[in-house]
mmCIF file of N, CA and C in Angstrom:
data_model
loop_
_atom_site.group_PDB
_atom_site.id
_atom_site.type_symbol
_atom_site.label_atom_id
_atom_site.label_comp_id
_atom_site.label_asym_id
_atom_site.label_seq_id
_atom_site.Cartn_x
_atom_site.Cartn_y
_atom_site.Cartn_z
ATOM 1 N N GLN Z 186 -2.003 17.945 5.647
ATOM 2 C CA GLN Z 186 -1.355 16.973 4.756
ATOM 3 C C GLN Z 186 -0.655 15.912 5.597
ATOM 4 N N VAL Z 187 -0.746 14.660 5.143
ATOM 5 C CA VAL Z 187 -0.104 13.542 5.831
ATOM 6 C C VAL Z 187 1.213 13.230 5.127
ATOM 7 N N HIS Z 188 2.285 13.126 5.905
ATOM 8 C CA HIS Z 188 3.592 12.761 5.357
ATOM 9 C C HIS Z 188 3.790 11.267 5.532
ATOM 10 N N LEU Z 189 4.235 10.579 4.476
ATOM 11 C CA LEU Z 189 4.258 9.119 4.457
ATOM 12 C C LEU Z 189 5.643 8.583 4.149
ATOM 13 N N VAL Z 190 6.048 7.534 4.882
ATOM 14 C CA VAL Z 190 7.331 6.883 4.655
ATOM 15 C C VAL Z 190 7.113 5.376 4.587
ATOM 16 N N GLU Z 191 7.409 4.800 3.417
ATOM 17 C CA GLU Z 191 7.239 3.365 3.206
ATOM 18 C C GLU Z 191 8.528 2.611 3.505
ATOM 19 N N SER Z 192 8.380 1.364 3.960
ATOM 20 C CA SER Z 192 9.543 0.521 4.230
ATOM 21 C C SER Z 192 9.139 -0.941 4.156
ATOM 22 N N GLY Z 193 10.142 -1.824 4.185
ATOM 23 C CA GLY Z 193 9.876 -3.249 4.249
ATOM 24 C C GLY Z 193 10.074 -4.008 2.960
ATOM 25 N N GLY Z 194 10.376 -3.306 1.883
ATOM 26 C CA GLY Z 194 10.589 -3.992 0.615
ATOM 27 C C GLY Z 194 11.888 -4.769 0.613
ATOM 28 N N GLY Z 195 12.109 -5.513 -0.473
ATOM 29 C CA GLY Z 195 13.338 -6.292 -0.595
ATOM 30 C C GLY Z 195 13.253 -7.247 -1.751
ATOM 31 N N LEU Z 196 14.234 -8.148 -1.793
ATOM 32 C CA LEU Z 196 14.304 -9.178 -2.818
ATOM 33 C C LEU Z 196 13.845 -10.499 -2.212
ATOM 34 N N VAL Z 197 12.914 -11.155 -2.878
ATOM 35 C CA VAL Z 197 12.365 -12.405 -2.373
ATOM 36 C C VAL Z 197 12.109 -13.345 -3.542
ATOM 37 N N GLN Z 198 12.193 -14.640 -3.277
ATOM 38 C CA GLN Z 198 11.891 -15.615 -4.317
ATOM 39 C C GLN Z 198 10.384 -15.771 -4.492
ATOM 40 N N ALA Z 199 9.982 -16.191 -5.659
ATOM 41 C CA ALA Z 199 8.567 -16.454 -5.920
ATOM 42 C C ALA Z 199 8.027 -17.424 -4.866
ATOM 43 N N GLY Z 200 6.831 -17.115 -4.369
ATOM 44 C CA GLY Z 200 6.224 -17.913 -3.315
ATOM 45 C C GLY Z 200 6.516 -17.395 -1.924
ATOM 46 N N GLY Z 201 7.437 -16.460 -1.828
ATOM 47 C CA GLY Z 201 7.810 -15.906 -0.533
ATOM 48 C C GLY Z 201 6.863 -14.822 -0.058
ATOM 49 N N SER Z 202 7.234 -14.216 1.072
ATOM 50 C CA SER Z 202 6.383 -13.206 1.711
ATOM 51 C C SER Z 202 7.203 -11.986 2.110
ATOM 52 N N LEU Z 203 6.523 -10.860 2.137
ATOM 53 C CA LEU Z 203 7.083 -9.623 2.668
ATOM 54 C C LEU Z 203 5.975 -8.868 3.383
ATOM 55 N N ARG Z 204 6.374 -8.041 4.336
ATOM 56 C CA ARG Z 204 5.422 -7.165 5.008
ATOM 57 C C ARG Z 204 5.902 -5.725 4.864
ATOM 58 N N LEU Z 205 5.096 -4.928 4.190
ATOM 59 C CA LEU Z 205 5.411 -3.518 4.009
ATOM 60 C C LEU Z 205 4.760 -2.695 5.110
ATOM 61 N N SER Z 206 5.423 -1.603 5.470
ATOM 62 C CA SER Z 206 4.882 -0.671 6.451
ATOM 63 C C SER Z 206 4.874 0.725 5.858
ATOM 64 N N CYS Z 207 3.913 1.511 6.301
ATOM 65 C CA CYS Z 207 3.825 2.905 5.885
ATOM 66 C C CYS Z 207 3.569 3.726 7.141
ATOM 67 N N ALA Z 208 4.571 4.493 7.541
ATOM 68 C CA ALA Z 208 4.449 5.339 8.718
ATOM 69 C C ALA Z 208 3.991 6.726 8.304
ATOM 70 N N ALA Z 209 2.955 7.209 8.962
ATOM 71 C CA ALA Z 209 2.371 8.500 8.604
ATOM 72 C C ALA Z 209 2.527 9.493 9.738
ATOM 73 N N SER Z 210 2.873 10.701 9.402
ATOM 74 C CA SER Z 210 2.877 11.771 10.385
ATOM 75 C C SER Z 210 1.566 12.528 10.259
ATOM 76 N N GLY Z 211 1.232 13.302 11.258
ATOM 77 C CA GLY Z 211 -0.022 14.042 11.181
ATOM 78 C C GLY Z 211 -1.040 13.465 12.143
ATOM 79 N N ARG Z 212 -1.614 14.320 12.961
ATOM 80 C CA ARG Z 212 -2.517 13.859 14.011
ATOM 81 C C ARG Z 212 -3.876 13.452 13.490
ATOM 82 N N ILE Z 213 -4.135 13.659 12.190
ATOM 83 C CA ILE Z 213 -5.456 13.327 11.669
ATOM 84 C C ILE Z 213 -5.395 12.092 10.778
ATOM 85 N N PHE Z 214 -4.363 11.272 10.950
ATOM 86 C CA PHE Z 214 -4.192 10.053 10.151
ATOM 87 C C PHE Z 214 -5.444 9.199 10.195
ATOM 88 N N ASN Z 215 -6.067 9.086 11.372
ATOM 89 C CA ASN Z 215 -7.146 8.113 11.515
ATOM 90 C C ASN Z 215 -8.475 8.563 10.935
ATOM 91 N N ILE Z 216 -8.524 9.684 10.222
ATOM 92 C CA ILE Z 216 -9.766 10.060 9.548
ATOM 93 C C ILE Z 216 -9.741 9.672 8.074
ATOM 94 N N TYR Z 217 -8.600 9.188 7.570
ATOM 95 C CA TYR Z 217 -8.466 8.896 6.155
ATOM 96 C C TYR Z 217 -8.497 7.405 5.866
ATOM 97 N N ALA Z 218 -9.160 7.044 4.768
ATOM 98 C CA ALA Z 218 -8.909 5.736 4.187
ATOM 99 C C ALA Z 218 -7.490 5.748 3.630
ATOM 100 N N MET Z 219 -6.808 4.611 3.730
ATOM 101 C CA MET Z 219 -5.424 4.512 3.261
ATOM 102 C C MET Z 219 -5.323 3.432 2.196
ATOM 103 N N GLY Z 220 -4.422 3.645 1.267
ATOM 104 C CA GLY Z 220 -4.268 2.680 0.193
ATOM 105 C C GLY Z 220 -2.815 2.401 -0.123
ATOM 106 N N TRP Z 221 -2.581 1.240 -0.710
ATOM 107 C CA TRP Z 221 -1.292 0.889 -1.284
ATOM 108 C C TRP Z 221 -1.422 0.900 -2.805
ATOM 109 N N PHE Z 222 -0.404 1.411 -3.436
ATOM 110 C CA PHE Z 222 -0.320 1.449 -4.884
ATOM 111 C C PHE Z 222 1.042 0.896 -5.291
ATOM 112 N N ARG Z 223 1.196 0.554 -6.550
ATOM 113 C CA ARG Z 223 2.496 0.090 -7.017
ATOM 114 C C ARG Z 223 2.725 0.537 -8.455
ATOM 115 N N ARG Z 224 4.001 0.672 -8.792
ATOM 116 C CA ARG Z 224 4.379 1.019 -10.162
ATOM 117 C C ARG Z 224 5.474 0.061 -10.602
ATOM 118 N N ALA Z 225 5.161 -0.733 -11.581
ATOM 119 C CA ALA Z 225 6.140 -1.642 -12.172
ATOM 120 C C ALA Z 225 6.927 -0.895 -13.245
ATOM 121 N N PRO Z 226 8.117 -1.374 -13.586
ATOM 122 C CA PRO Z 226 8.924 -0.698 -14.614
ATOM 123 C C PRO Z 226 8.152 -0.532 -15.912
ATOM 124 N N GLY Z 227 8.104 0.698 -16.409
ATOM 125 C CA GLY Z 227 7.439 0.968 -17.671
ATOM 126 C C GLY Z 227 5.926 1.003 -17.603
ATOM 127 N N GLU Z 228 5.371 0.903 -16.409
ATOM 128 C CA GLU Z 228 3.913 0.860 -16.266
ATOM 129 C C GLU Z 228 3.410 2.069 -15.488
ATOM 130 N N GLU Z 229 2.100 2.288 -15.553
ATOM 131 C CA GLU Z 229 1.479 3.315 -14.738
ATOM 132 C C GLU Z 229 1.320 2.819 -13.300
ATOM 133 N N ARG Z 230 1.228 3.749 -12.382
ATOM 134 C CA ARG Z 230 0.955 3.384 -11.001
ATOM 135 C C ARG Z 230 -0.453 2.796 -10.913
ATOM 136 N N GLU Z 231 -0.607 1.710 -10.156
ATOM 137 C CA GLU Z 231 -1.905 1.071 -10.062
ATOM 138 C C GLU Z 231 -2.296 0.833 -8.607
ATOM 139 N N PHE Z 232 -3.602 0.756 -8.414
ATOM 140 C CA PHE Z 232 -4.155 0.480 -7.092
ATOM 141 C C PHE Z 232 -3.886 -0.970 -6.706
ATOM 142 N N VAL Z 233 -3.558 -1.176 -5.415
ATOM 143 C CA VAL Z 233 -3.324 -2.525 -4.895
ATOM 144 C C VAL Z 233 -4.347 -2.892 -3.825
ATOM 145 N N ALA Z 234 -4.479 -2.034 -2.806
ATOM 146 C CA ALA Z 234 -5.365 -2.356 -1.683
ATOM 147 C C ALA Z 234 -5.725 -1.082 -0.936
ATOM 148 N N ALA Z 235 -6.836 -1.145 -0.200
ATOM 149 C CA ALA Z 235 -7.276 0.006 0.582
ATOM 150 C C ALA Z 235 -7.928 -0.469 1.866
ATOM 151 N N VAL Z 236 -7.878 0.398 2.877
ATOM 152 C CA VAL Z 236 -8.516 0.105 4.154
ATOM 153 C C VAL Z 236 -9.193 1.371 4.658
ATOM 154 N N LYS Z 237 -10.399 1.222 5.183
ATOM 155 C CA LYS Z 237 -11.137 2.374 5.695
ATOM 156 C C LYS Z 237 -10.523 2.884 6.999
ATOM 157 N N PRO Z 238 -10.901 4.080 7.445
ATOM 158 C CA PRO Z 238 -10.273 4.668 8.634
ATOM 159 C C PRO Z 238 -10.317 3.790 9.878
ATOM 160 N N THR Z 239 -11.419 3.065 10.066
ATOM 161 C CA THR Z 239 -11.519 2.237 11.271
ATOM 162 C C THR Z 239 -10.872 0.866 11.087
ATOM 163 N N GLY Z 240 -10.474 0.548 9.873
ATOM 164 C CA GLY Z 240 -9.864 -0.752 9.602
ATOM 165 C C GLY Z 240 -10.856 -1.877 9.413
ATOM 166 N N THR Z 241 -12.138 -1.562 9.445
ATOM 167 C CA THR Z 241 -13.156 -2.614 9.385
ATOM 168 C C THR Z 241 -13.480 -3.064 7.976
ATOM 169 N N SER Z 242 -13.148 -2.262 6.978
ATOM 170 C CA SER Z 242 -13.427 -2.633 5.590
ATOM 171 C C SER Z 242 -12.165 -2.505 4.754
ATOM 172 N N THR Z 243 -11.977 -3.454 3.853
ATOM 173 C CA THR Z 243 -10.818 -3.463 2.971
ATOM 174 C C THR Z 243 -11.248 -3.747 1.541
ATOM 175 N N ALA Z 244 -10.383 -3.411 0.606
ATOM 176 C CA ALA Z 244 -10.640 -3.675 -0.801
ATOM 177 C C ALA Z 244 -9.314 -3.996 -1.467
ATOM 178 N N TYR Z 245 -9.371 -4.842 -2.514
ATOM 179 C CA TYR Z 245 -8.156 -5.300 -3.177
ATOM 180 C C TYR Z 245 -8.310 -5.316 -4.681
ATOM 181 N N ALA Z 246 -7.203 -5.111 -5.365
ATOM 182 C CA ALA Z 246 -7.181 -5.367 -6.796
ATOM 183 C C ALA Z 246 -7.313 -6.868 -7.026
ATOM 184 N N ASP Z 247 -7.941 -7.236 -8.123
ATOM 185 C CA ASP Z 247 -8.137 -8.660 -8.404
ATOM 186 C C ASP Z 247 -6.818 -9.424 -8.457
ATOM 187 N N SER Z 248 -5.777 -8.766 -8.905
ATOM 188 C CA SER Z 248 -4.493 -9.442 -9.087
ATOM 189 C C SER Z 248 -3.832 -9.859 -7.766
ATOM 190 N N VAL Z 249 -4.260 -9.266 -6.651
ATOM 191 C CA VAL Z 249 -3.636 -9.589 -5.362
ATOM 192 C C VAL Z 249 -4.615 -10.201 -4.372
ATOM 193 N N LYS Z 250 -5.872 -10.275 -4.741
ATOM 194 C CA LYS Z 250 -6.898 -10.776 -3.833
ATOM 195 C C LYS Z 250 -6.576 -12.203 -3.410
ATOM 196 N N GLY Z 251 -6.664 -12.445 -2.102
ATOM 197 C CA GLY Z 251 -6.359 -13.766 -1.564
ATOM 198 C C GLY Z 251 -4.894 -13.962 -1.221
ATOM 199 N N ARG Z 252 -4.037 -13.054 -1.668
ATOM 200 C CA ARG Z 252 -2.592 -13.171 -1.381
ATOM 201 C C ARG Z 252 -2.089 -12.041 -0.490
ATOM 202 N N PHE Z 253 -2.655 -10.848 -0.653
ATOM 203 C CA PHE Z 253 -2.232 -9.675 0.110
ATOM 204 C C PHE Z 253 -3.288 -9.323 1.148
ATOM 205 N N THR Z 254 -2.829 -8.772 2.274
ATOM 206 C CA THR Z 254 -3.735 -8.309 3.323
ATOM 207 C C THR Z 254 -3.287 -6.926 3.800
ATOM 208 N N ILE Z 255 -4.205 -5.969 3.737
ATOM 209 C CA ILE Z 255 -3.931 -4.628 4.228
ATOM 210 C C ILE Z 255 -4.516 -4.485 5.630
ATOM 211 N N SER Z 256 -3.802 -3.765 6.489
ATOM 212 C CA SER Z 256 -4.289 -3.499 7.837
ATOM 213 C C SER Z 256 -3.697 -2.175 8.310
ATOM 214 N N ARG Z 257 -4.201 -1.682 9.415
ATOM 215 C CA ARG Z 257 -3.697 -0.420 9.948
ATOM 216 C C ARG Z 257 -3.731 -0.452 11.469
ATOM 217 N N ASP Z 258 -2.834 0.321 12.060
ATOM 218 C CA ASP Z 258 -2.801 0.531 13.498
ATOM 219 C C ASP Z 258 -2.847 2.034 13.718
ATOM 220 N N ASN Z 259 -4.028 2.552 14.028
ATOM 221 C CA ASN Z 259 -4.181 4.002 14.167
ATOM 222 C C ASN Z 259 -3.403 4.544 15.364
ATOM 223 N N GLY Z 260 -3.185 3.699 16.369
ATOM 224 C CA GLY Z 260 -2.392 4.132 17.513
ATOM 225 C C GLY Z 260 -0.943 4.386 17.151
ATOM 226 N N LYS Z 261 -0.463 3.700 16.100
ATOM 227 C CA LYS Z 261 0.914 3.867 15.638
ATOM 228 C C LYS Z 261 0.998 4.661 14.347
ATOM 229 N N ASN Z 262 -0.138 5.160 13.861
ATOM 230 C CA ASN Z 262 -0.157 5.901 12.594
ATOM 231 C C ASN Z 262 0.524 5.110 11.479
ATOM 232 N N THR Z 263 0.209 3.837 11.379
ATOM 233 C CA THR Z 263 0.900 2.968 10.433
ATOM 234 C C THR Z 263 -0.105 2.089 9.703
ATOM 235 N N VAL Z 264 0.140 1.919 8.421
ATOM 236 C CA VAL Z 264 -0.647 0.981 7.620
ATOM 237 C C VAL Z 264 0.313 -0.073 7.070
ATOM 238 N N TYR Z 265 -0.161 -1.306 6.994
ATOM 239 C CA TYR Z 265 0.672 -2.437 6.605
ATOM 240 C C TYR Z 265 0.128 -3.114 5.354
ATOM 241 N N LEU Z 266 1.015 -3.813 4.656
ATOM 242 C CA LEU Z 266 0.595 -4.668 3.551
ATOM 243 C C LEU Z 266 1.360 -5.982 3.689
ATOM 244 N N GLN Z 267 0.656 -7.023 4.101
ATOM 245 C CA GLN Z 267 1.226 -8.360 4.177
ATOM 246 C C GLN Z 267 1.079 -9.008 2.810
ATOM 247 N N MET Z 268 2.185 -9.410 2.218
ATOM 248 C CA MET Z 268 2.175 -9.965 0.871
ATOM 249 C C MET Z 268 2.677 -11.402 0.930
ATOM 250 N N ASN Z 269 1.814 -12.325 0.592
ATOM 251 C CA ASN Z 269 2.152 -13.748 0.578
ATOM 252 C C ASN Z 269 2.075 -14.294 -0.839
ATOM 253 N N SER Z 270 2.662 -15.460 -1.045
ATOM 254 C CA SER Z 270 2.633 -16.117 -2.355
ATOM 255 C C SER Z 270 3.034 -15.150 -3.458
ATOM 256 N N LEU Z 271 4.115 -14.462 -3.243
ATOM 257 C CA LEU Z 271 4.544 -13.440 -4.190
ATOM 258 C C LEU Z 271 4.913 -14.035 -5.538
ATOM 259 N N LYS Z 272 4.642 -13.268 -6.582
ATOM 260 C CA LYS Z 272 4.906 -13.670 -7.961
ATOM 261 C C LYS Z 272 5.852 -12.655 -8.604
ATOM 262 N N PRO Z 273 6.578 -13.059 -9.629
ATOM 263 C CA PRO Z 273 7.451 -12.106 -10.316
ATOM 264 C C PRO Z 273 6.706 -10.860 -10.793
ATOM 265 N N GLU Z 274 5.449 -11.010 -11.175
ATOM 266 C CA GLU Z 274 4.687 -9.848 -11.645
ATOM 267 C C GLU Z 274 4.300 -8.883 -10.524
ATOM 268 N N ASP Z 275 4.589 -9.225 -9.282
ATOM 269 C CA ASP Z 275 4.402 -8.286 -8.177
ATOM 270 C C ASP Z 275 5.584 -7.326 -8.036
ATOM 271 N N THR Z 276 6.631 -7.556 -8.810
ATOM 272 C CA THR Z 276 7.797 -6.678 -8.758
ATOM 273 C C THR Z 276 7.407 -5.259 -9.129
ATOM 274 N N ALA Z 277 7.693 -4.310 -8.235
ATOM 275 C CA ALA Z 277 7.304 -2.915 -8.429
ATOM 276 C C ALA Z 277 7.824 -2.090 -7.265
ATOM 277 N N VAL Z 278 7.720 -0.795 -7.400
ATOM 278 C CA VAL Z 278 7.884 0.105 -6.261
ATOM 279 C C VAL Z 278 6.502 0.301 -5.652
ATOM 280 N N TYR Z 279 6.408 0.087 -4.349
ATOM 281 C CA TYR Z 279 5.136 0.174 -3.651
ATOM 282 C C TYR Z 279 5.064 1.480 -2.855
ATOM 283 N N TYR Z 280 3.908 2.124 -2.960
ATOM 284 C CA TYR Z 280 3.664 3.402 -2.302
ATOM 285 C C TYR Z 280 2.371 3.318 -1.493
ATOM 286 N N CYS Z 281 2.298 4.099 -0.437
ATOM 287 C CA CYS Z 281 1.023 4.268 0.253
ATOM 288 C C CYS Z 281 0.568 5.715 0.090
ATOM 289 N N ASN Z 282 -0.703 5.934 0.315
ATOM 290 C CA ASN Z 282 -1.259 7.270 0.210
ATOM 291 C C ASN Z 282 -2.645 7.268 0.829
ATOM 292 N N THR Z 283 -3.131 8.435 1.165
ATOM 293 C CA THR Z 283 -4.539 8.543 1.508
ATOM 294 C C THR Z 283 -5.345 8.315 0.238
ATOM 295 N N ILE Z 284 -6.531 7.788 0.386
ATOM 296 C CA ILE Z 284 -7.275 7.340 -0.776
ATOM 297 C C ILE Z 284 -8.738 7.735 -0.672
ATOM 298 N N THR Z 285 -9.349 8.036 -1.804
ATOM 299 C CA THR Z 285 -10.788 8.257 -1.871
ATOM 300 C C THR Z 285 -11.436 6.896 -2.068
ATOM 301 N N TRP Z 286 -12.189 6.468 -1.074
ATOM 302 C CA TRP Z 286 -12.708 5.096 -1.072
ATOM 303 C C TRP Z 286 -13.590 4.816 -2.296
ATOM 304 N N ALA Z 287 -14.404 5.769 -2.684
ATOM 305 C CA ALA Z 287 -15.384 5.536 -3.749
ATOM 306 C C ALA Z 287 -14.728 5.273 -5.100
ATOM 307 N N THR Z 288 -13.568 5.871 -5.318
ATOM 308 C CA THR Z 288 -12.936 5.770 -6.641
ATOM 309 C C THR Z 288 -11.664 4.933 -6.637
ATOM 310 N N GLY Z 289 -11.082 4.714 -5.453
ATOM 311 C CA GLY Z 289 -9.800 4.021 -5.387
ATOM 312 C C GLY Z 289 -8.644 4.874 -5.855
ATOM 313 N N SER Z 290 -8.868 6.162 -5.945
ATOM 314 C CA SER Z 290 -7.823 7.081 -6.397
ATOM 315 C C SER Z 290 -7.160 7.763 -5.205
ATOM 316 N N PRO Z 291 -5.899 8.115 -5.299
ATOM 317 C CA PRO Z 291 -5.253 8.842 -4.210
ATOM 318 C C PRO Z 291 -5.883 10.220 -4.039
ATOM 319 N N ARG Z 292 -6.001 10.657 -2.794
ATOM 320 C CA ARG Z 292 -6.591 11.959 -2.517
ATOM 321 C C ARG Z 292 -5.677 13.083 -2.970
ATOM 322 N N GLU Z 293 -4.390 12.863 -2.871
ATOM 323 C CA GLU Z 293 -3.415 13.895 -3.245
ATOM 324 C C GLU Z 293 -2.343 13.272 -4.122
ATOM 325 N N ASP Z 294 -1.847 14.062 -5.048
ATOM 326 C CA ASP Z 294 -0.761 13.596 -5.915
ATOM 327 C C ASP Z 294 0.570 13.948 -5.281
ATOM 328 N N VAL Z 295 0.714 13.525 -4.033
ATOM 329 C CA VAL Z 295 1.952 13.739 -3.287
ATOM 330 C C VAL Z 295 2.379 12.383 -2.769
ATOM 331 N N TRP Z 296 3.599 11.960 -3.117
ATOM 332 C CA TRP Z 296 4.030 10.599 -2.868
ATOM 333 C C TRP Z 296 5.327 10.560 -2.081
ATOM 334 N N GLY Z 297 5.475 9.494 -1.290
ATOM 335 C CA GLY Z 297 6.746 9.249 -0.622
ATOM 336 C C GLY Z 297 7.736 8.629 -1.583
ATOM 337 N N GLN Z 298 8.833 8.111 -1.040
ATOM 338 C CA GLN Z 298 9.882 7.546 -1.894
ATOM 339 C C GLN Z 298 9.540 6.128 -2.345
ATOM 340 N N GLY Z 299 8.577 5.518 -1.689
ATOM 341 C CA GLY Z 299 8.204 4.155 -2.033
ATOM 342 C C GLY Z 299 9.212 3.145 -1.502
ATOM 343 N N THR Z 300 8.873 1.869 -1.651
ATOM 344 C CA THR Z 300 9.781 0.793 -1.251
ATOM 345 C C THR Z 300 9.788 -0.261 -2.358
ATOM 346 N N GLN Z 301 10.972 -0.670 -2.773
ATOM 347 C CA GLN Z 301 11.130 -1.581 -3.903
ATOM 348 C C GLN Z 301 10.881 -3.020 -3.467
ATOM 349 N N VAL Z 302 10.033 -3.702 -4.213
ATOM 350 C CA VAL Z 302 9.803 -5.136 -4.042
ATOM 351 C C VAL Z 302 10.225 -5.829 -5.326
ATOM 352 N N THR Z 303 11.121 -6.787 -5.200
ATOM 353 C CA THR Z 303 11.590 -7.550 -6.347
ATOM 354 C C THR Z 303 11.388 -9.029 -6.062
ATOM 355 N N VAL Z 304 10.655 -9.691 -6.952
ATOM 356 C CA VAL Z 304 10.351 -11.108 -6.799
ATOM 357 C C VAL Z 304 11.043 -11.866 -7.918
ATOM 358 N N SER Z 305 11.944 -12.753 -7.543
ATOM 359 C CA SER Z 305 12.680 -13.523 -8.545
ATOM 360 C C SER Z 305 11.972 -14.847 -8.804
ATOM 361 N N SER Z 306 12.095 -15.313 -10.027
ATOM 362 C CA SER Z 306 11.419 -16.568 -10.404
ATOM 363 C C SER Z 306 12.307 -17.777 -10.148
#
């Protein structure tokens, strides 16, 4: 099992940027596809972005395509989410997790504490 700790959230004005980080423990981090998910108040958790184990392929939800970029550094056991041109509707708690690439679903229903992103208009 991979243990995950998210960080980098905060309060930002619309149009601003944030970079989220997800630090993973476990020596087998680099065999998993990794994903970012988010949960807005009163909503279900939704898929945001994913990156394959080697970092060569990525996928995004339509709502963030062209604005967010996912990347990973396997040497640091860390996955990142660069968020640009932020909108108020991006406000949510953001989580990372290992992900099943074919379905975009998390491999395990085990979550970290997440990191809060708040975008003011």
